[in-house]
Tab-separated table of N, CA and C in Angstrom:
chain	number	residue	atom	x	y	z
A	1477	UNK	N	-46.620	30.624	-44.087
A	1477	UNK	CA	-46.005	31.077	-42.855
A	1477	UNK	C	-45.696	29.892	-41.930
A	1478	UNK	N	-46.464	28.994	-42.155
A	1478	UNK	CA	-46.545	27.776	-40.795
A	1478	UNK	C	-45.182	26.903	-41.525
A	1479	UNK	N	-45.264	26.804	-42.727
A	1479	UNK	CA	-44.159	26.330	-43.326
A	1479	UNK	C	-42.723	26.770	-43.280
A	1480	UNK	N	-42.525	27.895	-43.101
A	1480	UNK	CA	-41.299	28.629	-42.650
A	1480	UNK	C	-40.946	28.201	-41.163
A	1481	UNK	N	-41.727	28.631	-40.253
A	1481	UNK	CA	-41.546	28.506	-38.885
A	1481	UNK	C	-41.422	26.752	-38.763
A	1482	UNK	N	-41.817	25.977	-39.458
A	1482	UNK	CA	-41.518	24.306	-39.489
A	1482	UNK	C	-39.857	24.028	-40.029
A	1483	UNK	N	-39.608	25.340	-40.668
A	1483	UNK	CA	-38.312	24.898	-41.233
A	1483	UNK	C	-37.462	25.171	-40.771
A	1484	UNK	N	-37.573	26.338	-39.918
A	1484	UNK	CA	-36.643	27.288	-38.977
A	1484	UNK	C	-36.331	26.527	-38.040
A	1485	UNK	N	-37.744	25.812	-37.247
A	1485	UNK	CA	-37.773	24.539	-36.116
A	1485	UNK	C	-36.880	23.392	-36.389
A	1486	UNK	N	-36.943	22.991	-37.755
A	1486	UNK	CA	-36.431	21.759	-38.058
A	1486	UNK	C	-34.582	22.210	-38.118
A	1487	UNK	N	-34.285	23.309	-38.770
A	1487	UNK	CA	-33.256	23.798	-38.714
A	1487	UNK	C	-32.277	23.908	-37.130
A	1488	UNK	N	-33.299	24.896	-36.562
A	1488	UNK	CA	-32.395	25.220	-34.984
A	1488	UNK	C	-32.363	23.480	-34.704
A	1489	UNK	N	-33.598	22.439	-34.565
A	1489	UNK	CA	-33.283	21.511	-33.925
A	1489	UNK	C	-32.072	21.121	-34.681
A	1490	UNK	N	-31.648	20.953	-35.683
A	1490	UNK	CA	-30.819	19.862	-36.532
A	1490	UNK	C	-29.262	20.784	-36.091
A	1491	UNK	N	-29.190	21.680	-35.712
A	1491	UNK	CA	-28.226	23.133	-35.157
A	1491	UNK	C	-27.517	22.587	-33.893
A	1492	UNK	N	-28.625	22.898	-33.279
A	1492	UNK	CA	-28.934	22.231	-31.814
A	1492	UNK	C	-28.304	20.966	-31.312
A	1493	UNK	N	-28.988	19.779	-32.524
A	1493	UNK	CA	-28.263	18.492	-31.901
A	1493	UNK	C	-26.923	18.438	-32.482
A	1494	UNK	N	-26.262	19.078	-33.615
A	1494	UNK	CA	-25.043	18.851	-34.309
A	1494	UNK	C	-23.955	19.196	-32.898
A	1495	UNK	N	-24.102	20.276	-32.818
A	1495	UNK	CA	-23.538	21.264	-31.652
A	1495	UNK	C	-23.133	20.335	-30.499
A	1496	UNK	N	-24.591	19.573	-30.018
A	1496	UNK	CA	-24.124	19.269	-28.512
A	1496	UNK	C	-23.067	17.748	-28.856
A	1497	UNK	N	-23.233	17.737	-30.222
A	1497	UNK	CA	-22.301	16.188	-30.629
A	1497	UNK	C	-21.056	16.735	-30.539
A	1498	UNK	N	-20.550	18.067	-30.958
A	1498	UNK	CA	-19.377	18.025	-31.726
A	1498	UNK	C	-18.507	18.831	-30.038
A	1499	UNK	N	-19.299	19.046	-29.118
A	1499	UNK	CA	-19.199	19.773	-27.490
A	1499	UNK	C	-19.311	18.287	-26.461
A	1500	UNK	N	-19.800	17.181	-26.991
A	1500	UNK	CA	-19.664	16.366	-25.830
A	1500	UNK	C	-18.513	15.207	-25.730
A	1501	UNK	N	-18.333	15.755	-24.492
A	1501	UNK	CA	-16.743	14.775	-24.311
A	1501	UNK	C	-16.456	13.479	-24.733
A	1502	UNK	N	-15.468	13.295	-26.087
A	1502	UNK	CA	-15.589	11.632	-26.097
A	1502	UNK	C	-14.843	11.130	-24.950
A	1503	UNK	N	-15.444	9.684	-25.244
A	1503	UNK	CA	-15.450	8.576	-24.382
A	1503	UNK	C	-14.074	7.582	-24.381
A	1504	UNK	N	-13.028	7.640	-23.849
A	1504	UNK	CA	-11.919	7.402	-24.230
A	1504	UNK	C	-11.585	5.864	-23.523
A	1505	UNK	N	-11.134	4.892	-23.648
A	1505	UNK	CA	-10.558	3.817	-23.103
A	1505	UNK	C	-9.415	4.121	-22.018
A	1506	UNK	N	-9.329	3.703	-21.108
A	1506	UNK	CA	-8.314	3.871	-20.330
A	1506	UNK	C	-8.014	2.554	-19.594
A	1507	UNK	N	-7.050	2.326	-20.102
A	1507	UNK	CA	-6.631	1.018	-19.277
A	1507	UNK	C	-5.694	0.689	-18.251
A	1508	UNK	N	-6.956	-0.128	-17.753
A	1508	UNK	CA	-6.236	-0.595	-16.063
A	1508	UNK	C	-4.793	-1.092	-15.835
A	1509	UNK	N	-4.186	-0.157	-14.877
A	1509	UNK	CA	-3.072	-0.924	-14.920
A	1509	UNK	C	-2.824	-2.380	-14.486
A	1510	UNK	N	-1.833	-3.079	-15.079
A	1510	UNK	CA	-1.850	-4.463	-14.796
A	1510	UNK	C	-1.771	-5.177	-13.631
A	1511	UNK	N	-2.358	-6.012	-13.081
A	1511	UNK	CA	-1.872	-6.170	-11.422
A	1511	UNK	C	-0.756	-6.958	-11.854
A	1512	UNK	N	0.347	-6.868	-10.570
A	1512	UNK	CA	1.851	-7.994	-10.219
A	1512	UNK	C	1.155	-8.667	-9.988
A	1513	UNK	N	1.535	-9.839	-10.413
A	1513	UNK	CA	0.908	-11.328	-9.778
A	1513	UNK	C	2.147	-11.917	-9.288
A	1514	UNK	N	2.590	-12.085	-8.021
A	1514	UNK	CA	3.256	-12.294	-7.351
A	1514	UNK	C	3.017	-13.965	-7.410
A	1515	UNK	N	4.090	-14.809	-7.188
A	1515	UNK	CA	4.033	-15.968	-6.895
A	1515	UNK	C	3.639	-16.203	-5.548
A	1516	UNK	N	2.577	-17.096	-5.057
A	1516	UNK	CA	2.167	-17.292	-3.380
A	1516	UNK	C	3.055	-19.070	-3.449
A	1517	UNK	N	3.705	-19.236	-2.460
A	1517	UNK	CA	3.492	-20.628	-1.687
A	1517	UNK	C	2.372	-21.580	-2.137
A	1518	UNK	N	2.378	-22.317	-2.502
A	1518	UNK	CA	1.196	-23.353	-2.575
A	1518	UNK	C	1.263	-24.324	-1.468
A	1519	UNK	N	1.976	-24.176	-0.876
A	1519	UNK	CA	1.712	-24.722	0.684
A	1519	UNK	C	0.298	-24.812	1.678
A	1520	UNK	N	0.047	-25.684	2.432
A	1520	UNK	CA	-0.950	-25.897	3.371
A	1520	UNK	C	-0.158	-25.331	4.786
A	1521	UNK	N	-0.681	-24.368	5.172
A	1521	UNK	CA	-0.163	-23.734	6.491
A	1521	UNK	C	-1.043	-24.201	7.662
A	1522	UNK	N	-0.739	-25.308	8.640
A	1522	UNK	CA	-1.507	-25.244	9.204
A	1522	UNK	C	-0.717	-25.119	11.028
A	1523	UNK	N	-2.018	-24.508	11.826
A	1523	UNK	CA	-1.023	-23.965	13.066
A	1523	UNK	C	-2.266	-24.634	14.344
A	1524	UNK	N	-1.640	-25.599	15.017
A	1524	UNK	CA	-2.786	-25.579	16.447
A	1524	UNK	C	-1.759	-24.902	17.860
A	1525	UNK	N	-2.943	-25.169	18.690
A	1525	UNK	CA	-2.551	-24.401	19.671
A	1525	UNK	C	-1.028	-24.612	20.535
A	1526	UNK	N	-1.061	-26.017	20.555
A	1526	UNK	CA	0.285	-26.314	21.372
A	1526	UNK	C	1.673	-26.313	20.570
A	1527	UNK	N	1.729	-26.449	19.249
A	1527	UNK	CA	2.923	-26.368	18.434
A	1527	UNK	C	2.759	-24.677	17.801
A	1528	UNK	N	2.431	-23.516	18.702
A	1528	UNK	CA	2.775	-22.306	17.915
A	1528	UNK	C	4.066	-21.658	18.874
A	1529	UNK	N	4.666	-20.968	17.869
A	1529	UNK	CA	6.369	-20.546	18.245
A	1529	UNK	C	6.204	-18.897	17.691
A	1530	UNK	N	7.345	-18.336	18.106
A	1530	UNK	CA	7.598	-17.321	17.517
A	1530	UNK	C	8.051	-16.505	16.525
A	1531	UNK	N	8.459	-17.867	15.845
A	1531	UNK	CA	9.422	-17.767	14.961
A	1531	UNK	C	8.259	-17.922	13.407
A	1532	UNK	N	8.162	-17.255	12.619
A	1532	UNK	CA	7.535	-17.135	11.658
A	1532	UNK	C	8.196	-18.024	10.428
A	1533	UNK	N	7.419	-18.582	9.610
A	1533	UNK	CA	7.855	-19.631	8.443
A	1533	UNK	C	8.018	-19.046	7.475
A	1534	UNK	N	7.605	-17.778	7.028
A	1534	UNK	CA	7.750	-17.290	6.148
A	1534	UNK	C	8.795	-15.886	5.965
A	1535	UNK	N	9.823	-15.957	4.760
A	1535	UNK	CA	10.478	-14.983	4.555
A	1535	UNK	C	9.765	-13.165	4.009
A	1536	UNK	N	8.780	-13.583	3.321
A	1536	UNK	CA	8.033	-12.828	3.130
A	1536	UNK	C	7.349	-11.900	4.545
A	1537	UNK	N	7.635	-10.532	4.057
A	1537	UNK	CA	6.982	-9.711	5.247
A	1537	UNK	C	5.486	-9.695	5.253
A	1538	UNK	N	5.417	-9.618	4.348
A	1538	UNK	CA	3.561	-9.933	4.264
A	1538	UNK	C	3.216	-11.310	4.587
A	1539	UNK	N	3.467	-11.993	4.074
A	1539	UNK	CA	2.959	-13.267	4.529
A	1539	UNK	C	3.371	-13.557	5.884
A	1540	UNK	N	4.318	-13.297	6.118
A	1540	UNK	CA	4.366	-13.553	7.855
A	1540	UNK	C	3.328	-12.386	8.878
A	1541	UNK	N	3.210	-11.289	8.308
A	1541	UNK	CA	2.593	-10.998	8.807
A	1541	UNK	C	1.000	-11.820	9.007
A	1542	UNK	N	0.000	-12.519	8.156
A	1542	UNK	CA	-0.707	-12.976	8.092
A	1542	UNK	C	-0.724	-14.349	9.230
A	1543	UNK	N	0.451	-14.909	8.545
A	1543	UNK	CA	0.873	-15.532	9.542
A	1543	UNK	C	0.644	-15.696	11.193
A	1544	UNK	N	1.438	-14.635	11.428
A	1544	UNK	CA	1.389	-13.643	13.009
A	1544	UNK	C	0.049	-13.664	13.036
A	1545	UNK	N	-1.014	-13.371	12.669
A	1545	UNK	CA	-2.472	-12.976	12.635
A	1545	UNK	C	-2.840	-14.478	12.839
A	1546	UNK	N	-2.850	-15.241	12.269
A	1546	UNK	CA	-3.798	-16.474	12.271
A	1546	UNK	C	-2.644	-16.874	14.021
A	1547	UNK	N	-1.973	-16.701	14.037
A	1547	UNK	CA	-1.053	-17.517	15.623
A	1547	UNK	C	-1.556	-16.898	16.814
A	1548	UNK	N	-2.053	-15.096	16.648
A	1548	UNK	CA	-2.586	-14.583	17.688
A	1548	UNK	C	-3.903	-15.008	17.786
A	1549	UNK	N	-4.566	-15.093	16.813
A	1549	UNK	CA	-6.039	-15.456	16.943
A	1549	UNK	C	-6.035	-16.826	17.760
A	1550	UNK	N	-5.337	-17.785	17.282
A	1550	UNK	CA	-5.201	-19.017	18.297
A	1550	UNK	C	-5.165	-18.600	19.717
A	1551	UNK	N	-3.854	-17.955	19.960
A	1551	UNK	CA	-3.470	-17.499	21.537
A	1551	UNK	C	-3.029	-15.989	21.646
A	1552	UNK	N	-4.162	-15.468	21.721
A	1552	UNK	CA	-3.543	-13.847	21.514
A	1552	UNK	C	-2.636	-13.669	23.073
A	1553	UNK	N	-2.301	-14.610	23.600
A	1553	UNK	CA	-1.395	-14.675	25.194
A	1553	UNK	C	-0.042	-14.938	24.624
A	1554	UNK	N	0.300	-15.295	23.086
A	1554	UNK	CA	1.369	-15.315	22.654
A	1554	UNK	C	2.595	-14.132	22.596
A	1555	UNK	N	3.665	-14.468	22.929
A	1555	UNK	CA	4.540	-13.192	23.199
A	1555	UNK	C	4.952	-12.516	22.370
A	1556	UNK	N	4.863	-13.241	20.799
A	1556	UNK	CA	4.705	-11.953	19.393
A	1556	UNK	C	3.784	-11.214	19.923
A	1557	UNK	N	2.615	-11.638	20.245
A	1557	UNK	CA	1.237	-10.728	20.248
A	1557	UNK	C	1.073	-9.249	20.642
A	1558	UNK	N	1.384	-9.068	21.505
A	1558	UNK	CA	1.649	-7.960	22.149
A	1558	UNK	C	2.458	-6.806	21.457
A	1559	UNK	N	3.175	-7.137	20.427
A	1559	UNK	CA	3.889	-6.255	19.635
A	1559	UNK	C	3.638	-5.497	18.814
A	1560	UNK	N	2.028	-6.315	18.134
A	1560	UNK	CA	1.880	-6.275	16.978
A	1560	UNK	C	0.478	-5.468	16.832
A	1561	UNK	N	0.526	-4.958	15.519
A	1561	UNK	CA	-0.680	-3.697	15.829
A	1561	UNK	C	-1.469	-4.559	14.468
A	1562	UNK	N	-2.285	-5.550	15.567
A	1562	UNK	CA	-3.330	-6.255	15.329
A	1562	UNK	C	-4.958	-5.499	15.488
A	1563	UNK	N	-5.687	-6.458	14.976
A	1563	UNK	CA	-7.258	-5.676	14.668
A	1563	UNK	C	-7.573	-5.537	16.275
A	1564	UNK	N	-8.430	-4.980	16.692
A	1564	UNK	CA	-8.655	-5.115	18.727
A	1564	UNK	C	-9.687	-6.605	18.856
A	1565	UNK	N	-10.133	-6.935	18.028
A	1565	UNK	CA	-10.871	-8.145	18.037
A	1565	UNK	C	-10.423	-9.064	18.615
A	1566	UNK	N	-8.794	-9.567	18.406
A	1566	UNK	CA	-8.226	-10.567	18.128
A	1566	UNK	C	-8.115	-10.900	19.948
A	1567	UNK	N	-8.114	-9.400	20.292
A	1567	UNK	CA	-7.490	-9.759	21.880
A	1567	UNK	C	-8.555	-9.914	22.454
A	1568	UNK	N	-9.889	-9.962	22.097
A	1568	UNK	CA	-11.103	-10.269	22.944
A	1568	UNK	C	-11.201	-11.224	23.935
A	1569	UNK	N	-10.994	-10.960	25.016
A	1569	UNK	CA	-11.479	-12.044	26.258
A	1569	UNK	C	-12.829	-12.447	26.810
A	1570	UNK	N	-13.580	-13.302	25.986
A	1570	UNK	CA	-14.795	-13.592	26.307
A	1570	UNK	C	-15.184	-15.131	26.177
A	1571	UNK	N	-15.390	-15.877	27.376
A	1571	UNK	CA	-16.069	-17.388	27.651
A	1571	UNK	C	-16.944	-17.459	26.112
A	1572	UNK	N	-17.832	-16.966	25.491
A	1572	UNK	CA	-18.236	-16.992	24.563
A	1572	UNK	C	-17.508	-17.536	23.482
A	1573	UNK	N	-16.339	-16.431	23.000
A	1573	UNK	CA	-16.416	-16.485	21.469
A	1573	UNK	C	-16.220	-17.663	21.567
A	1574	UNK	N	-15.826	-18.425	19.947
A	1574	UNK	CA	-15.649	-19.604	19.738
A	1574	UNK	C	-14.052	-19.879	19.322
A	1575	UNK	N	-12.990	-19.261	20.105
A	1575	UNK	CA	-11.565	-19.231	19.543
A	1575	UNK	C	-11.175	-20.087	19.298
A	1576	UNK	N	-10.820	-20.091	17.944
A	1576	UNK	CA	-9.924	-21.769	17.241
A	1576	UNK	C	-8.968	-21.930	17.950
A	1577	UNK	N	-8.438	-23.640	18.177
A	1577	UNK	CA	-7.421	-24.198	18.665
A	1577	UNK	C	-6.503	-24.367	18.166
A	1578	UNK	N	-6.896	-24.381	16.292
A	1578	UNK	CA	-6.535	-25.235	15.056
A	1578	UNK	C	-7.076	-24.231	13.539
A	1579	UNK	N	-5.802	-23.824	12.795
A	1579	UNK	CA	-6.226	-23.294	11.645
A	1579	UNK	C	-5.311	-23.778	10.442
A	1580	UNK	N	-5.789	-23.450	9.778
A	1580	UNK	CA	-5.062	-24.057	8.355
A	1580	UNK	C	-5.352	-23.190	7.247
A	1581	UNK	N	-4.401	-22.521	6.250
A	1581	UNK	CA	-4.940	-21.966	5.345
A	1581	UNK	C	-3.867	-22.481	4.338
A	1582	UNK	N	-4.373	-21.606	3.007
A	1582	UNK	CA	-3.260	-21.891	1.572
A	1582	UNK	C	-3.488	-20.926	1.192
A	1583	UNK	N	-2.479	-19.567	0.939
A	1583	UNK	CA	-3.117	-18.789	0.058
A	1583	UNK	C	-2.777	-18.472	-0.932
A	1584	UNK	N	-4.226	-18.028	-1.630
A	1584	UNK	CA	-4.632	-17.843	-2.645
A	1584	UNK	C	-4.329	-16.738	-3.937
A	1585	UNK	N	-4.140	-15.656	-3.708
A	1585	UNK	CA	-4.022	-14.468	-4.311
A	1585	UNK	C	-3.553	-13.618	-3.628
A	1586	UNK	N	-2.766	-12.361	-4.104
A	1586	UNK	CA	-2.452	-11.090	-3.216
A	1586	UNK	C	-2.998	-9.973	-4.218
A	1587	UNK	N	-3.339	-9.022	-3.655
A	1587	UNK	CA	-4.179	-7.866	-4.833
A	1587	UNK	C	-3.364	-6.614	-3.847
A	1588	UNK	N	-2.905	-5.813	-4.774
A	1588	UNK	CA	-1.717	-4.519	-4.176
A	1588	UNK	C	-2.984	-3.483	-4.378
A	1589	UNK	N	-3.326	-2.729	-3.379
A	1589	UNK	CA	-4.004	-1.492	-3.624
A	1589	UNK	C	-3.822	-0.324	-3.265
A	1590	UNK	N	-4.079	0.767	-2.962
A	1590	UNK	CA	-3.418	2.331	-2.964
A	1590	UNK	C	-3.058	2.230	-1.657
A	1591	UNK	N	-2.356	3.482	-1.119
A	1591	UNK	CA	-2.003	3.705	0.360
A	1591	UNK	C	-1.228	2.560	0.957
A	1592	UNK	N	-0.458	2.301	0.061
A	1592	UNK	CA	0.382	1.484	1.216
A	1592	UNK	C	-0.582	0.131	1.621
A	1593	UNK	N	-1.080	-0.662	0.760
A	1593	UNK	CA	-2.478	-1.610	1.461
A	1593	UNK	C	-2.443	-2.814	0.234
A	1594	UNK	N	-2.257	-3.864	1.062
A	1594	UNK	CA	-2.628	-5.361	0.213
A	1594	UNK	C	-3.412	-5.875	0.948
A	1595	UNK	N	-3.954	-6.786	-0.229
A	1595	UNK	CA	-5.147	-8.174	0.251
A	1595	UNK	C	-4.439	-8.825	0.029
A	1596	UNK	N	-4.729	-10.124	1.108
A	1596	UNK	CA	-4.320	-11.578	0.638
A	1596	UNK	C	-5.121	-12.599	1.310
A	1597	UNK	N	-5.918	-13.061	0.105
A	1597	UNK	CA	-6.805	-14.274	0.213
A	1597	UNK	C	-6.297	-15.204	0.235
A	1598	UNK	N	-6.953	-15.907	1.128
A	1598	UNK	CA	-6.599	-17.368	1.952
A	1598	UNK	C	-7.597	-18.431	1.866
A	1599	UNK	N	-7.549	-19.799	1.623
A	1599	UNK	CA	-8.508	-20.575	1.935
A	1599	UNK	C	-8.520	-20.929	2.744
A	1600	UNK	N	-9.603	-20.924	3.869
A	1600	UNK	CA	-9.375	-20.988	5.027
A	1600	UNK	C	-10.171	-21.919	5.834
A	1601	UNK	N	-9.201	-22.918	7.096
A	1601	UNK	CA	-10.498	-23.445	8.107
A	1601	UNK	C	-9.583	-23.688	8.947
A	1602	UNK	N	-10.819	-24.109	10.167
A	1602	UNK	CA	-11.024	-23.547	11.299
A	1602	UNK	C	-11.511	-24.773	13.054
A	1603	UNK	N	-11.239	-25.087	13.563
A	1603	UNK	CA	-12.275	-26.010	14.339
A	1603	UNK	C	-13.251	-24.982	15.128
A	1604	UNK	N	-13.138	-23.683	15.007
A	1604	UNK	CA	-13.839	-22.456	15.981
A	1604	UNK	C	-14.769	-21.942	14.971
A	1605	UNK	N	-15.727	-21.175	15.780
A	1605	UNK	CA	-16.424	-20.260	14.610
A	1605	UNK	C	-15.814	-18.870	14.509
A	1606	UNK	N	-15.667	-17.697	15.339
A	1606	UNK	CA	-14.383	-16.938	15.403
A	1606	UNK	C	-14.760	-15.731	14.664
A	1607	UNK	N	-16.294	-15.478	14.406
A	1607	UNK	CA	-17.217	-14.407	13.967
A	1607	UNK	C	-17.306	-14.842	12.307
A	1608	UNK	N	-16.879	-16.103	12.540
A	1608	UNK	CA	-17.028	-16.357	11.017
A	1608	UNK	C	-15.747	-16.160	10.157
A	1609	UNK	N	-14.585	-15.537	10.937
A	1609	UNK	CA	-13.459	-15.373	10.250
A	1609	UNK	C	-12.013	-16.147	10.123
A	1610	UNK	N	-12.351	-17.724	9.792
A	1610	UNK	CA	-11.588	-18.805	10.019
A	1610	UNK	C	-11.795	-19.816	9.138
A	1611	UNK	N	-13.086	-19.671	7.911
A	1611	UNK	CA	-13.379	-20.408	7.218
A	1611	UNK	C	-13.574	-20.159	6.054
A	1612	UNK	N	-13.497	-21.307	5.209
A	1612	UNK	CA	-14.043	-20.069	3.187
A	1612	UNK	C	-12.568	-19.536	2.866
A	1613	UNK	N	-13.147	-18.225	2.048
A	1613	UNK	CA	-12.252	-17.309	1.772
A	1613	UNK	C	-12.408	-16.374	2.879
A	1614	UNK	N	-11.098	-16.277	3.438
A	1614	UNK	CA	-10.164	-15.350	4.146
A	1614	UNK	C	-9.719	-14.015	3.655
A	1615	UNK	N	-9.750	-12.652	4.083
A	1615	UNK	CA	-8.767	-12.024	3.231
A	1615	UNK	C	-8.434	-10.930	4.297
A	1616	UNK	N	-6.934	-11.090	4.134
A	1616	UNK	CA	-6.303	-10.157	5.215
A	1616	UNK	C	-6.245	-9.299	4.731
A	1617	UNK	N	-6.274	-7.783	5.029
A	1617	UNK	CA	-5.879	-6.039	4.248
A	1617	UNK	C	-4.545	-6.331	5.279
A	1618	UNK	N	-3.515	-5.389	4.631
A	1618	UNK	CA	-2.177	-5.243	4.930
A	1618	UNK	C	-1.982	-3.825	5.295
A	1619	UNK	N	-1.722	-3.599	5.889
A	1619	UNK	CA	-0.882	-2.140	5.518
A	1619	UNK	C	0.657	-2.036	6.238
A	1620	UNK	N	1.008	-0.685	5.291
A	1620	UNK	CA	2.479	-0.317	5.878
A	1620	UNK	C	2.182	1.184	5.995
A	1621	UNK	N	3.116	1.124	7.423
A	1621	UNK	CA	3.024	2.849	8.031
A	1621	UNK	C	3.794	3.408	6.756
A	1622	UNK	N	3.165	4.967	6.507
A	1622	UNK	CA	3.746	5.496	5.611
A	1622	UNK	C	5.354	6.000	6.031
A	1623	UNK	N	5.913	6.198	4.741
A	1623	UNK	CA	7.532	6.937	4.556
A	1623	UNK	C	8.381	5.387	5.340
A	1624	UNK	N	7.539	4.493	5.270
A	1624	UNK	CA	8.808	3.207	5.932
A	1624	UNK	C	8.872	1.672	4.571
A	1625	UNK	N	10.044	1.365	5.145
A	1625	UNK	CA	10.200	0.244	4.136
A	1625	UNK	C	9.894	-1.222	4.937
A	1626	UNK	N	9.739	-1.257	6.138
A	1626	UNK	CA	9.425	-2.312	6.994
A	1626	UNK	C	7.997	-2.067	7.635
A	1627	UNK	N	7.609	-3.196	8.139
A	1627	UNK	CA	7.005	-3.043	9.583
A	1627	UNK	C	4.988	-3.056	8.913
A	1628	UNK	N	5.024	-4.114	7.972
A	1628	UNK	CA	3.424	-4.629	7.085
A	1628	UNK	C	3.131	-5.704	8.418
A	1629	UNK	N	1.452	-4.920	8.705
A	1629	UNK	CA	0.741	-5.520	9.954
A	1629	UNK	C	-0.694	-5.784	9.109
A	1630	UNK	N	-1.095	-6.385	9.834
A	1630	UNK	CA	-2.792	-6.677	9.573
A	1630	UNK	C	-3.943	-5.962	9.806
A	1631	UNK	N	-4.210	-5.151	9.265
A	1631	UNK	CA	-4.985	-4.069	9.213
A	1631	UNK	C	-6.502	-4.086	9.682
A	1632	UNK	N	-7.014	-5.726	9.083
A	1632	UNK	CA	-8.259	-5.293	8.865
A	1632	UNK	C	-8.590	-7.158	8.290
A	1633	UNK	N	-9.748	-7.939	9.085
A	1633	UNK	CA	-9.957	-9.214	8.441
A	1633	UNK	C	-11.112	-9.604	8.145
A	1634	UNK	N	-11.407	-9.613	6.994
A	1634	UNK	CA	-12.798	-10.456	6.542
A	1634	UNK	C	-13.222	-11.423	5.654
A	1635	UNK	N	-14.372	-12.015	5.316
A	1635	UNK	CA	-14.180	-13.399	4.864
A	1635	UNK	C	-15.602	-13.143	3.780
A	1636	UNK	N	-14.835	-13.953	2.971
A	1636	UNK	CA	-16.854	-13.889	1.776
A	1636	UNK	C	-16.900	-15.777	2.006
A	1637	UNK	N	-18.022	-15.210	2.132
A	1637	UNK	CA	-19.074	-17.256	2.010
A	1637	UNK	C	-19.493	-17.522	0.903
């Protein structure tokens, strides 16, 4: 009897595990789509306080936008500035911070991500400290208002050490 009920056991189990093999979802590859690797400038951009203008160097809407970003951070009293739907940081009026006079970047990479939104890493420096966001790697988020083909602002800025 004990021998039956061992075989019945061994059976349902061997039942049992076939079942949940032939019921569990395979595991399929899915591959990432490819990023554009856009060509960047290999240029040294560098901007101090008394030689900034209005006039942007770059044809690129994104990159000028970045651009625009590193010129307000210098002098957010600049008359682009005011236009532009910059982070609220940038316009901070405080004896404190440490606002650069003098920046310089090259950048590095652009990475396209959902919603209308790019990164673009920068190598970056600084004569200010500026919460830390003037030195190292740089990376601006982009965005564009939806349903438009113009008008990529600076969304959002942070830096890895």
């Amino acid at each position: 009897m004990l021998k039956k009920i061992v075989v019945i056991a061994a059976l349902l189990l061997l039942v049992g595990f076939s079942f949940s093999l032939i019921t569990k979802p395979q595991k399929t590859e899915t591959s990432k789509p490819a990023e554009v690797k856009t060509p960047l400038p290999e240029t040294l951009f560098a901007f101090t306080k008394e030689s900034l203008t209005a006039d942007c160097s770059q044809k690129d809407e994104q990159l000028c936008a970045v651009e625009n970003a590193v010129k307000c951070t210098i002098n957010p009293a600049l008359e682009i500035c005011g236009n532009l739907n910059l982070p609220k940081f940038i316009f901070m009026q405080d004896a404190g911070l440490d606002r650069p006079t003098e920046i310089s970047y090259k950048l590095k990479n652009k990475r396209v991500l959902v919603n209308n939104t790019v990164e673009i890493f920068t190598d970056s420096s600084c004569n200010g400290g500026w919460f830390g966001l003037c030195q190292g790697t740089v990376i601006y988020v982009l965005a564009k208002p939806e349903n438009q083909t113009t008008g990529w602002y600076v969304k959002d800025i942070y830096a890895i050490e």
